[in-house]
Amino acid sequence: MINKIESLKAEIAALTASSAAEAEQLRIKYLSKKGEVTQLFTEFKTLPAEQKRELGARLNELKNFATERINTLKEAAGDNVADADLIDLSRTPAPMPLGTRHPITLVRDKIVSIFSRLGFTIAEGPEIEDDWHVFSSLNFAADHPARDMQDTFFINRTPDVLLRTHTSSVQTRVMEHTQPPIRIICPGRVYRNEAISARAHCFFHQVEALYVDENVSFADLRQTLLYFAREMFGPQTEIRLRPSYFPFTEPSAEMDISCNLCGGKGCSFCKHTGWVEILGCGMVDPNVLEACGIDSKRYSGFALGMGVERITNLKYQVKDLRMFSENDVRFLEEFTAAR
Ligand code: DAH
């Protein structure tokens, strides 16, 4: 018996296993009910008492040695990912957290999709611009305050390089190279030299729309605006146009929609007027058409521009503009349902 114990010990010390399944086979071979080590215990019971005293300790030692050795082999082989036996392919995987779309993206896409149903196609322009595309071509007077350093980020003065303050610059970019009919929608980021607060930011997003063709009238503009407002805010929405001034449109207007929070009855959001302002618009000034090489006697057009943050605030009541650029996951996750 003593020889058997010693030879088994040597045998077990030399064992190897290339997979956890192989190590399990070894455990069965040596330590299961009919395993070789277990068999020795059965034999042990038949031995006379004085031999039992001597061999009992050695036999227990062998069992512990075998258990430890096989466990070590199992652990070492456990990392072996090739061991398909151990991967339960039928198990439900841990859920994968899905990201959410940024609210500005959601609203921008919605605006673009509403206008694309009317035949508008997307046009884009650079964020780093020059004076001509942002101001001069759009009929801004040489001393217009928008050109001021307090409002505009200048990268260079001569030659003038600046960050666009509005997406109206894309109008010029397109009209310079395209003859009517033109029907474009221009989403993009714009920059203004503002102190950052809950109500103002140094960058935000706008969507510009431009339609130039023969016989485009103010009625076309109004109908387009009504369609947009109802698609965006619901069929009960009413619009109103107030006279305004922009250098690049004549006449110019600002559009209000009936407050979608109180239904026009008056609340703190609409300052108890029942209306909230959402965009600027007007008939393209003939000077702008001419500056871009379009015959203003033959063609007319309308243009409109809106702030995406403003529309998003109206839809989702985001109180602080800074939330849009802080990337706080708790804020972004609130838009899961809109995904
Ligand atoms: N560019 C104007 C702004 O940044 C918005 C705007 C007003 C665009 C009237 C237009 C327009 O196209 O016709 O405030």
mmCIF file of C-alpha atoms and ligand atoms in Angstrom:
data_model
loop_
_atom_site.group_PDB
_atom_site.id
_atom_site.type_symbol
_atom_site.label_atom_id
_atom_site.label_comp_id
_atom_site.label_asym_id
_atom_site.label_seq_id
_atom_site.Cartn_x
_atom_site.Cartn_y
_atom_site.Cartn_z
ATOM 1 C CA MET A 1 0.000 0.000 0.000
ATOM 2 C CA ILE A 2 2.760 2.379 0.868
ATOM 3 C CA ASN A 3 4.309 1.860 -2.577
ATOM 4 C CA LYS A 4 0.988 2.515 -4.256
ATOM 5 C CA ILE A 5 0.630 5.793 -2.351
ATOM 6 C CA GLU A 6 4.106 6.910 -3.381
ATOM 7 C CA SER A 7 3.729 5.977 -7.029
ATOM 8 C CA LEU A 8 0.308 7.691 -7.275
ATOM 9 C CA LYS A 9 1.803 10.789 -5.705
ATOM 10 C CA ALA A 10 4.592 10.882 -8.307
ATOM 11 C CA GLU A 11 2.073 10.265 -11.074
ATOM 12 C CA ILE A 12 -0.196 13.106 -9.902
ATOM 13 C CA ALA A 13 2.731 15.516 -9.493
ATOM 14 C CA ALA A 14 3.559 14.997 -13.187
ATOM 15 C CA LEU A 15 0.013 15.583 -14.474
ATOM 16 C CA THR A 16 -0.735 18.256 -17.082
ATOM 17 C CA ALA A 17 -3.998 19.522 -18.549
ATOM 18 C CA SER A 18 -4.452 21.821 -21.558
ATOM 19 C CA SER A 19 -8.061 22.641 -20.803
ATOM 20 C CA ALA A 20 -10.370 22.821 -17.846
ATOM 21 C CA ALA A 21 -12.310 19.893 -19.295
ATOM 22 C CA GLU A 22 -9.160 17.791 -19.321
ATOM 23 C CA ALA A 23 -8.463 18.725 -15.710
ATOM 24 C CA GLU A 24 -11.994 17.615 -14.866
ATOM 25 C CA GLN A 25 -11.293 14.229 -16.457
ATOM 26 C CA LEU A 26 -8.255 13.929 -14.154
ATOM 27 C CA ARG A 27 -10.389 14.744 -11.128
ATOM 28 C CA ILE A 28 -12.768 11.943 -12.127
ATOM 29 C CA LYS A 29 -9.840 9.555 -12.685
ATOM 30 C CA TYR A 30 -8.322 10.103 -9.269
ATOM 31 C CA LEU A 31 -10.860 11.625 -6.898
ATOM 32 C CA SER A 32 -14.367 10.556 -7.932
ATOM 33 C CA LYS A 33 -16.171 7.752 -6.085
ATOM 34 C CA LYS A 34 -14.377 5.131 -8.157
ATOM 35 C CA GLY A 35 -11.220 7.189 -8.595
ATOM 36 C CA GLU A 36 -7.813 5.709 -7.893
ATOM 37 C CA VAL A 37 -7.179 7.706 -4.723
ATOM 38 C CA THR A 38 -10.678 7.030 -3.412
ATOM 39 C CA GLN A 39 -10.161 3.290 -4.086
ATOM 40 C CA LEU A 40 -7.179 3.318 -1.706
ATOM 41 C CA PHE A 41 -9.478 4.493 1.086
ATOM 42 C CA THR A 42 -11.691 1.447 0.476
ATOM 43 C CA GLU A 43 -8.650 -0.820 0.687
ATOM 44 C CA PHE A 44 -7.489 1.046 3.771
ATOM 45 C CA LYS A 45 -10.605 -0.026 5.700
ATOM 46 C CA THR A 46 -9.543 -3.699 5.425
ATOM 47 C CA LEU A 47 -6.059 -3.146 6.900
ATOM 48 C CA PRO A 48 -5.086 -4.243 10.395
ATOM 49 C CA ALA A 49 -5.133 -1.521 13.064
ATOM 50 C CA GLU A 50 -1.345 -0.956 13.420
ATOM 51 C CA GLN A 51 -0.962 -0.397 9.635
ATOM 52 C CA LYS A 52 -3.944 1.947 9.660
ATOM 53 C CA ARG A 53 -2.175 4.191 12.151
ATOM 54 C CA GLU A 54 0.856 4.501 9.915
ATOM 55 C CA LEU A 55 -0.913 4.839 6.560
ATOM 56 C CA GLY A 56 -3.937 6.961 7.510
ATOM 57 C CA ALA A 57 -1.956 10.215 7.615
ATOM 58 C CA ARG A 58 -0.130 9.453 4.343
ATOM 59 C CA LEU A 59 -3.361 8.608 2.582
ATOM 60 C CA ASN A 60 -5.023 11.873 3.679
ATOM 61 C CA GLU A 61 -1.942 13.722 2.554
ATOM 62 C CA LEU A 62 -2.177 12.083 -0.878
ATOM 63 C CA LYS A 63 -5.831 13.048 -1.184
ATOM 64 C CA ASN A 64 -5.130 16.694 -0.282
ATOM 65 C CA PHE A 65 -2.171 16.754 -2.644
ATOM 66 C CA ALA A 66 -4.266 15.369 -5.520
ATOM 67 C CA THR A 67 -7.146 17.789 -4.842
ATOM 68 C CA GLU A 68 -4.847 20.784 -4.784
ATOM 69 C CA ARG A 69 -2.873 19.720 -7.825
ATOM 70 C CA ILE A 70 -5.967 19.148 -9.958
ATOM 71 C CA ASN A 71 -7.561 22.435 -8.818
ATOM 72 C CA THR A 72 -4.382 24.261 -9.826
ATOM 73 C CA LEU A 73 -4.462 22.607 -13.247
ATOM 74 C CA LYS A 74 -8.112 23.544 -13.647
ATOM 75 C CA GLU A 75 -7.530 27.177 -12.754
ATOM 76 C CA ALA A 76 -4.530 27.480 -15.031
ATOM 77 C CA ALA A 77 -6.458 26.021 -17.958
ATOM 78 C CA GLY A 78 -9.593 28.036 -17.131
ATOM 79 C CA ASP A 79 -8.255 31.108 -18.961
ATOM 80 C CA ASN A 80 -8.110 29.142 -22.124
ATOM 81 C CA VAL A 81 -10.917 30.793 -24.083
ATOM 82 C CA ALA A 82 -10.636 28.215 -26.820
ATOM 83 C CA ASP A 83 -12.278 25.840 -24.411
ATOM 84 C CA ALA A 84 -15.759 26.043 -25.891
ATOM 85 C CA ASP A 85 -17.103 23.465 -23.420
ATOM 86 C CA LEU A 86 -17.001 26.028 -20.671
ATOM 87 C CA ILE A 87 -18.731 28.854 -22.544
ATOM 88 C CA ASP A 88 -22.467 28.685 -22.190
ATOM 89 C CA LEU A 89 -23.666 29.950 -25.543
ATOM 90 C CA SER A 90 -27.304 29.666 -24.556
ATOM 91 C CA ARG A 91 -26.985 32.169 -21.719
ATOM 92 C CA THR A 92 -28.801 35.527 -22.067
ATOM 93 C CA PRO A 93 -26.117 38.170 -22.527
ATOM 94 C CA ALA A 94 -25.788 41.111 -20.172
ATOM 95 C CA PRO A 95 -27.813 44.019 -21.599
ATOM 96 C CA MET A 96 -25.765 46.451 -23.659
ATOM 97 C CA PRO A 97 -26.414 50.066 -22.676
ATOM 98 C CA LEU A 98 -27.508 52.026 -25.739
ATOM 99 C CA GLY A 99 -26.507 55.661 -26.123
ATOM 100 C CA THR A 100 -28.984 58.436 -26.807
ATOM 101 C CA ARG A 101 -29.064 61.104 -29.457
ATOM 102 C CA HIS A 102 -28.276 64.606 -28.366
ATOM 103 C CA PRO A 103 -31.464 66.712 -28.092
ATOM 104 C CA ILE A 104 -29.980 69.302 -30.467
ATOM 105 C CA THR A 105 -29.410 66.566 -33.049
ATOM 106 C CA LEU A 106 -32.948 65.242 -32.572
ATOM 107 C CA VAL A 107 -34.499 68.661 -33.112
ATOM 108 C CA ARG A 108 -32.177 69.603 -35.977
ATOM 109 C CA ASP A 109 -33.022 66.350 -37.778
ATOM 110 C CA LYS A 110 -36.717 66.984 -37.247
ATOM 111 C CA ILE A 111 -36.479 70.521 -38.707
ATOM 112 C CA VAL A 112 -34.512 69.221 -41.690
ATOM 113 C CA SER A 113 -36.962 66.395 -42.290
ATOM 114 C CA ILE A 114 -39.979 68.764 -42.232
ATOM 115 C CA PHE A 115 -38.368 71.045 -44.817
ATOM 116 C CA SER A 116 -37.160 68.154 -46.944
ATOM 117 C CA ARG A 117 -40.790 67.087 -47.326
ATOM 118 C CA LEU A 118 -41.323 70.472 -49.013
ATOM 119 C CA GLY A 119 -38.484 69.818 -51.442
ATOM 120 C CA PHE A 120 -35.671 71.620 -49.592
ATOM 121 C CA THR A 121 -32.257 69.988 -49.784
ATOM 122 C CA ILE A 122 -29.414 70.338 -47.306
ATOM 123 C CA ALA A 123 -26.608 72.814 -48.005
ATOM 124 C CA GLU A 124 -23.614 73.332 -45.771
ATOM 125 C CA GLY A 125 -20.919 75.971 -45.499
ATOM 126 C CA PRO A 126 -17.760 76.519 -43.458
ATOM 127 C CA GLU A 127 -17.806 77.708 -39.849
ATOM 128 C CA ILE A 128 -14.649 79.720 -40.457
ATOM 129 C CA GLU A 129 -15.783 82.434 -42.843
ATOM 130 C CA ASP A 130 -14.950 85.845 -44.216
ATOM 131 C CA ASP A 131 -16.665 89.220 -43.993
ATOM 132 C CA TRP A 132 -18.146 88.956 -47.495
ATOM 133 C CA HIS A 133 -20.162 85.787 -46.841
ATOM 134 C CA VAL A 134 -21.273 86.657 -43.311
ATOM 135 C CA PHE A 135 -21.919 90.411 -43.656
ATOM 136 C CA SER A 136 -21.216 92.342 -46.872
ATOM 137 C CA SER A 137 -23.036 90.095 -49.347
ATOM 138 C CA LEU A 138 -26.002 90.099 -46.963
ATOM 139 C CA ASN A 139 -26.378 93.856 -47.153
ATOM 140 C CA PHE A 140 -24.923 94.693 -43.731
ATOM 141 C CA ALA A 141 -23.843 98.367 -43.682
ATOM 142 C CA ALA A 142 -20.102 98.979 -43.251
ATOM 143 C CA ASP A 143 -20.670 100.279 -39.720
ATOM 144 C CA HIS A 144 -23.252 97.688 -38.670
ATOM 145 C CA PRO A 145 -22.761 96.774 -34.980
ATOM 146 C CA ALA A 146 -22.806 92.994 -35.742
ATOM 147 C CA ARG A 147 -19.365 93.481 -37.281
ATOM 148 C CA ASP A 148 -18.130 94.657 -33.920
ATOM 149 C CA MET A 149 -15.500 92.696 -31.989
ATOM 150 C CA GLN A 150 -17.973 92.587 -29.109
ATOM 151 C CA ASP A 151 -20.276 90.419 -31.184
ATOM 152 C CA THR A 152 -18.073 88.511 -33.575
ATOM 153 C CA PHE A 153 -15.020 86.322 -33.028
ATOM 154 C CA PHE A 154 -12.370 87.548 -35.440
ATOM 155 C CA ILE A 155 -9.523 85.186 -36.199
ATOM 156 C CA ASN A 156 -7.774 87.763 -38.376
ATOM 157 C CA ARG A 157 -8.592 91.358 -39.413
ATOM 158 C CA THR A 158 -6.736 91.676 -42.745
ATOM 159 C CA PRO A 159 -7.427 89.513 -44.591
ATOM 160 C CA ASP A 160 -10.627 89.078 -42.632
ATOM 161 C CA VAL A 161 -11.181 85.623 -41.155
ATOM 162 C CA LEU A 162 -13.955 85.152 -38.634
ATOM 163 C CA LEU A 163 -16.302 82.592 -37.130
ATOM 164 C CA ARG A 164 -19.716 82.840 -38.747
ATOM 165 C CA THR A 165 -22.320 84.463 -36.526
ATOM 166 C CA HIS A 166 -25.245 82.996 -38.450
ATOM 167 C CA THR A 167 -25.968 80.331 -41.064
ATOM 168 C CA SER A 168 -27.248 83.023 -43.452
ATOM 169 C CA SER A 169 -23.708 82.934 -44.875
ATOM 170 C CA VAL A 170 -24.616 79.630 -46.538
ATOM 171 C CA GLN A 171 -27.245 81.509 -48.603
ATOM 172 C CA THR A 172 -24.447 83.454 -50.271
ATOM 173 C CA ARG A 173 -22.262 80.365 -50.664
ATOM 174 C CA VAL A 174 -25.043 78.622 -52.595
ATOM 175 C CA MET A 175 -26.375 81.581 -54.615
ATOM 176 C CA GLU A 176 -22.871 82.466 -55.813
ATOM 177 C CA HIS A 177 -22.690 79.156 -57.669
ATOM 178 C CA THR A 178 -26.300 78.234 -58.377
ATOM 179 C CA GLN A 179 -29.020 79.854 -60.450
ATOM 180 C CA PRO A 180 -32.664 79.528 -59.309
ATOM 181 C CA PRO A 181 -34.718 77.568 -58.580
ATOM 182 C CA ILE A 182 -32.956 77.239 -55.222
ATOM 183 C CA ARG A 183 -34.578 75.532 -52.276
ATOM 184 C CA ILE A 184 -32.103 74.807 -49.482
ATOM 185 C CA ILE A 185 -32.012 74.149 -45.770
ATOM 186 C CA CYS A 186 -28.747 74.899 -43.974
ATOM 187 C CA PRO A 187 -28.184 73.471 -40.502
ATOM 188 C CA GLY A 188 -24.998 74.399 -38.682
ATOM 189 C CA ARG A 189 -23.109 75.761 -35.731
ATOM 190 C CA VAL A 190 -22.605 79.500 -35.240
ATOM 191 C CA TYR A 191 -20.468 81.589 -32.888
ATOM 192 C CA ARG A 192 -20.970 84.865 -31.051
ATOM 193 C CA ASN A 193 -18.826 86.747 -28.610
ATOM 194 C CA GLU A 194 -21.191 86.365 -25.639
ATOM 195 C CA ALA A 195 -20.544 85.762 -21.948
ATOM 196 C CA ILE A 196 -21.730 82.230 -21.212
ATOM 197 C CA SER A 197 -24.826 82.090 -19.010
ATOM 198 C CA ALA A 198 -28.074 80.126 -18.703
ATOM 199 C CA ARG A 199 -29.549 82.241 -21.509
ATOM 200 C CA ALA A 200 -26.591 82.872 -23.839
ATOM 201 C CA HIS A 201 -23.667 80.869 -25.165
ATOM 202 C CA CYS A 202 -20.689 81.644 -27.359
ATOM 203 C CA PHE A 203 -21.750 78.904 -29.770
ATOM 204 C CA PHE A 204 -25.131 77.538 -30.717
ATOM 205 C CA HIS A 205 -26.959 76.032 -33.699
ATOM 206 C CA GLN A 206 -29.127 77.510 -36.403
ATOM 207 C CA VAL A 207 -31.095 76.274 -39.355
ATOM 208 C CA GLU A 208 -31.497 78.581 -42.310
ATOM 209 C CA ALA A 209 -33.918 78.084 -45.187
ATOM 210 C CA LEU A 210 -33.832 79.818 -48.566
ATOM 211 C CA TYR A 211 -36.201 79.617 -51.507
ATOM 212 C CA VAL A 212 -35.515 81.598 -54.675
ATOM 213 C CA ASP A 213 -37.494 81.231 -57.888
ATOM 214 C CA GLU A 214 -39.774 83.204 -60.176
ATOM 215 C CA ASN A 215 -42.852 84.609 -58.401
ATOM 216 C CA VAL A 216 -41.978 83.580 -54.852
ATOM 217 C CA SER A 217 -44.248 85.653 -52.612
ATOM 218 C CA PHE A 218 -44.729 86.496 -48.968
ATOM 219 C CA ALA A 219 -47.781 84.213 -49.029
ATOM 220 C CA ASP A 220 -45.472 81.305 -49.914
ATOM 221 C CA LEU A 221 -43.329 82.207 -46.914
ATOM 222 C CA ARG A 222 -46.298 82.370 -44.590
ATOM 223 C CA GLN A 223 -47.688 79.034 -45.746
ATOM 224 C CA THR A 224 -44.289 77.378 -45.377
ATOM 225 C CA LEU A 225 -43.981 78.770 -41.848
ATOM 226 C CA LEU A 226 -47.441 77.555 -40.872
ATOM 227 C CA TYR A 227 -46.690 74.075 -42.204
ATOM 228 C CA PHE A 228 -43.404 73.993 -40.336
ATOM 229 C CA ALA A 229 -44.913 75.208 -37.037
ATOM 230 C CA ARG A 230 -47.714 72.638 -37.127
ATOM 231 C CA GLU A 231 -45.423 69.747 -38.068
ATOM 232 C CA MET A 232 -42.990 70.750 -35.324
ATOM 233 C CA PHE A 233 -45.317 71.677 -32.481
ATOM 234 C CA GLY A 234 -48.626 70.007 -33.343
ATOM 235 C CA PRO A 235 -51.664 70.726 -35.534
ATOM 236 C CA GLN A 236 -53.255 73.094 -32.997
ATOM 237 C CA THR A 237 -50.346 75.549 -33.331
ATOM 238 C CA GLU A 238 -51.071 79.081 -34.588
ATOM 239 C CA ILE A 239 -48.489 81.501 -35.955
ATOM 240 C CA ARG A 240 -48.244 85.267 -36.051
ATOM 241 C CA LEU A 241 -45.813 87.493 -37.954
ATOM 242 C CA ARG A 242 -44.534 90.742 -36.528
ATOM 243 C CA PRO A 243 -42.691 93.325 -38.668
ATOM 244 C CA SER A 244 -38.979 93.378 -37.940
ATOM 245 C CA TYR A 245 -35.676 94.334 -39.502
ATOM 246 C CA PHE A 246 -32.820 92.283 -40.957
ATOM 247 C CA PRO A 247 -30.356 93.776 -43.449
ATOM 248 C CA PHE A 248 -30.773 90.847 -45.846
ATOM 249 C CA THR A 249 -34.583 90.732 -46.087
ATOM 250 C CA GLU A 250 -37.195 93.288 -47.056
ATOM 251 C CA PRO A 251 -39.798 93.149 -45.704
ATOM 252 C CA SER A 252 -38.610 91.284 -42.613
ATOM 253 C CA ALA A 253 -40.645 89.606 -39.909
ATOM 254 C CA GLU A 254 -40.355 87.701 -36.712
ATOM 255 C CA MET A 255 -42.539 84.676 -36.255
ATOM 256 C CA ASP A 256 -44.245 83.776 -32.990
ATOM 257 C CA ILE A 257 -46.098 80.560 -32.336
ATOM 258 C CA SER A 258 -48.938 80.114 -29.881
ATOM 259 C CA CYS A 259 -47.352 79.006 -26.605
ATOM 260 C CA ASN A 260 -47.405 75.223 -26.616
ATOM 261 C CA LEU A 261 -47.165 75.070 -22.816
ATOM 262 C CA CYS A 262 -50.359 76.947 -21.979
ATOM 263 C CA GLY A 263 -52.053 76.596 -25.366
ATOM 264 C CA GLY A 264 -52.011 80.386 -25.802
ATOM 265 C CA LYS A 265 -53.791 81.206 -22.539
ATOM 266 C CA GLY A 266 -50.714 82.833 -21.005
ATOM 267 C CA CYS A 267 -48.112 81.412 -18.616
ATOM 268 C CA SER A 268 -44.713 82.354 -17.230
ATOM 269 C CA PHE A 269 -42.953 80.724 -20.178
ATOM 270 C CA CYS A 270 -44.641 83.021 -22.709
ATOM 271 C CA LYS A 271 -44.539 85.943 -20.254
ATOM 272 C CA HIS A 272 -48.345 85.808 -20.153
ATOM 273 C CA THR A 273 -48.671 86.864 -23.796
ATOM 274 C CA GLY A 274 -49.732 83.467 -25.168
ATOM 275 C CA TRP A 275 -47.039 83.747 -27.874
ATOM 276 C CA VAL A 276 -43.351 82.811 -28.114
ATOM 277 C CA GLU A 277 -40.904 84.062 -30.692
ATOM 278 C CA ILE A 278 -39.128 81.358 -32.643
ATOM 279 C CA LEU A 279 -37.577 82.678 -35.831
ATOM 280 C CA GLY A 280 -36.702 85.535 -38.156
ATOM 281 C CA CYS A 281 -37.705 85.645 -41.811
ATOM 282 C CA GLY A 282 -38.488 87.818 -44.792
ATOM 283 C CA MET A 283 -38.265 88.321 -48.538
ATOM 284 C CA VAL A 284 -34.669 88.207 -49.752
ATOM 285 C CA ASP A 285 -33.486 91.778 -50.319
ATOM 286 C CA PRO A 286 -32.865 92.393 -54.071
ATOM 287 C CA ASN A 287 -29.397 93.716 -53.129
ATOM 288 C CA VAL A 288 -28.507 90.269 -51.786
ATOM 289 C CA LEU A 289 -29.672 88.533 -54.960
ATOM 290 C CA GLU A 290 -27.675 90.959 -57.099
ATOM 291 C CA ALA A 291 -24.566 90.609 -54.893
ATOM 292 C CA CYS A 292 -24.696 86.874 -55.581
ATOM 293 C CA GLY A 293 -25.224 87.237 -59.325
ATOM 294 C CA ILE A 294 -28.960 86.509 -59.447
ATOM 295 C CA ASP A 295 -31.268 88.717 -61.521
ATOM 296 C CA SER A 296 -33.530 90.398 -58.945
ATOM 297 C CA LYS A 297 -35.975 91.541 -61.633
ATOM 298 C CA ARG A 298 -36.692 88.004 -62.669
ATOM 299 C CA TYR A 299 -36.372 86.199 -59.366
ATOM 300 C CA SER A 300 -37.598 86.712 -55.819
ATOM 301 C CA GLY A 301 -37.187 84.622 -52.730
ATOM 302 C CA PHE A 302 -37.818 84.161 -49.056
ATOM 303 C CA ALA A 303 -35.428 83.260 -46.272
ATOM 304 C CA LEU A 304 -35.802 82.266 -42.653
ATOM 305 C CA GLY A 305 -33.475 81.417 -39.827
ATOM 306 C CA MET A 306 -34.039 79.821 -36.441
ATOM 307 C CA GLY A 307 -32.046 78.830 -33.380
ATOM 308 C CA VAL A 308 -32.104 75.082 -32.748
ATOM 309 C CA GLU A 309 -31.518 75.549 -28.989
ATOM 310 C CA ARG A 310 -34.557 77.820 -28.821
ATOM 311 C CA ILE A 311 -36.818 75.278 -30.531
ATOM 312 C CA THR A 312 -35.387 72.527 -28.319
ATOM 313 C CA ASN A 313 -36.132 74.588 -25.200
ATOM 314 C CA LEU A 314 -39.685 74.997 -26.363
ATOM 315 C CA LYS A 315 -40.115 71.298 -27.032
ATOM 316 C CA TYR A 316 -38.330 69.985 -23.942
ATOM 317 C CA GLN A 317 -38.241 72.956 -21.507
ATOM 318 C CA VAL A 318 -34.494 72.915 -20.953
ATOM 319 C CA LYS A 319 -33.954 75.851 -18.595
ATOM 320 C CA ASP A 320 -30.203 76.292 -18.922
ATOM 321 C CA LEU A 321 -28.467 76.555 -22.316
ATOM 322 C CA ARG A 322 -25.220 75.249 -20.822
ATOM 323 C CA MET A 323 -26.796 71.801 -20.405
ATOM 324 C CA PHE A 324 -26.502 71.312 -24.157
ATOM 325 C CA SER A 325 -22.714 71.390 -24.172
ATOM 326 C CA GLU A 326 -21.785 69.874 -20.823
ATOM 327 C CA ASN A 327 -22.198 66.242 -21.850
ATOM 328 C CA ASP A 328 -23.783 65.333 -18.528
ATOM 329 C CA VAL A 329 -24.976 61.776 -19.120
ATOM 330 C CA ARG A 330 -27.871 62.230 -16.669
ATOM 331 C CA PHE A 331 -29.222 65.030 -18.870
ATOM 332 C CA LEU A 332 -28.573 63.209 -22.153
ATOM 333 C CA GLU A 333 -30.245 60.014 -20.899
ATOM 334 C CA GLU A 334 -33.501 61.912 -20.461
ATOM 335 C CA PHE A 335 -33.884 61.794 -24.235
ATOM 336 C CA THR A 336 -33.904 57.989 -24.475
ATOM 337 C CA ALA A 337 -37.580 57.920 -25.404
ATOM 338 C CA ALA A 338 -36.994 60.339 -28.272
ATOM 339 C CA ARG A 339 -34.207 58.155 -29.677
HETATM 340 N N1 DAH B 1 -29.528 85.362 -39.408
HETATM 341 C C1 DAH B 1 -30.517 85.757 -38.445
HETATM 342 C C2 DAH B 1 -29.931 85.645 -37.036
HETATM 343 O O1 DAH B 1 -28.889 85.110 -36.887
HETATM 344 C C3 DAH B 1 -31.725 84.903 -38.542
HETATM 345 C C4 DAH B 1 -32.473 85.172 -39.782
HETATM 346 C C5 DAH B 1 -33.432 86.164 -39.830
HETATM 347 C C6 DAH B 1 -32.218 84.468 -40.938
HETATM 348 C C7 DAH B 1 -34.140 86.422 -40.962
HETATM 349 C C8 DAH B 1 -32.935 84.725 -42.097
HETATM 350 C C9 DAH B 1 -33.901 85.721 -42.083
HETATM 351 O O2 DAH B 1 -32.736 84.050 -43.208
HETATM 352 O O3 DAH B 1 -34.601 85.966 -43.207
HETATM 353 O O4 DAH B 1 -30.546 86.121 -36.104
#
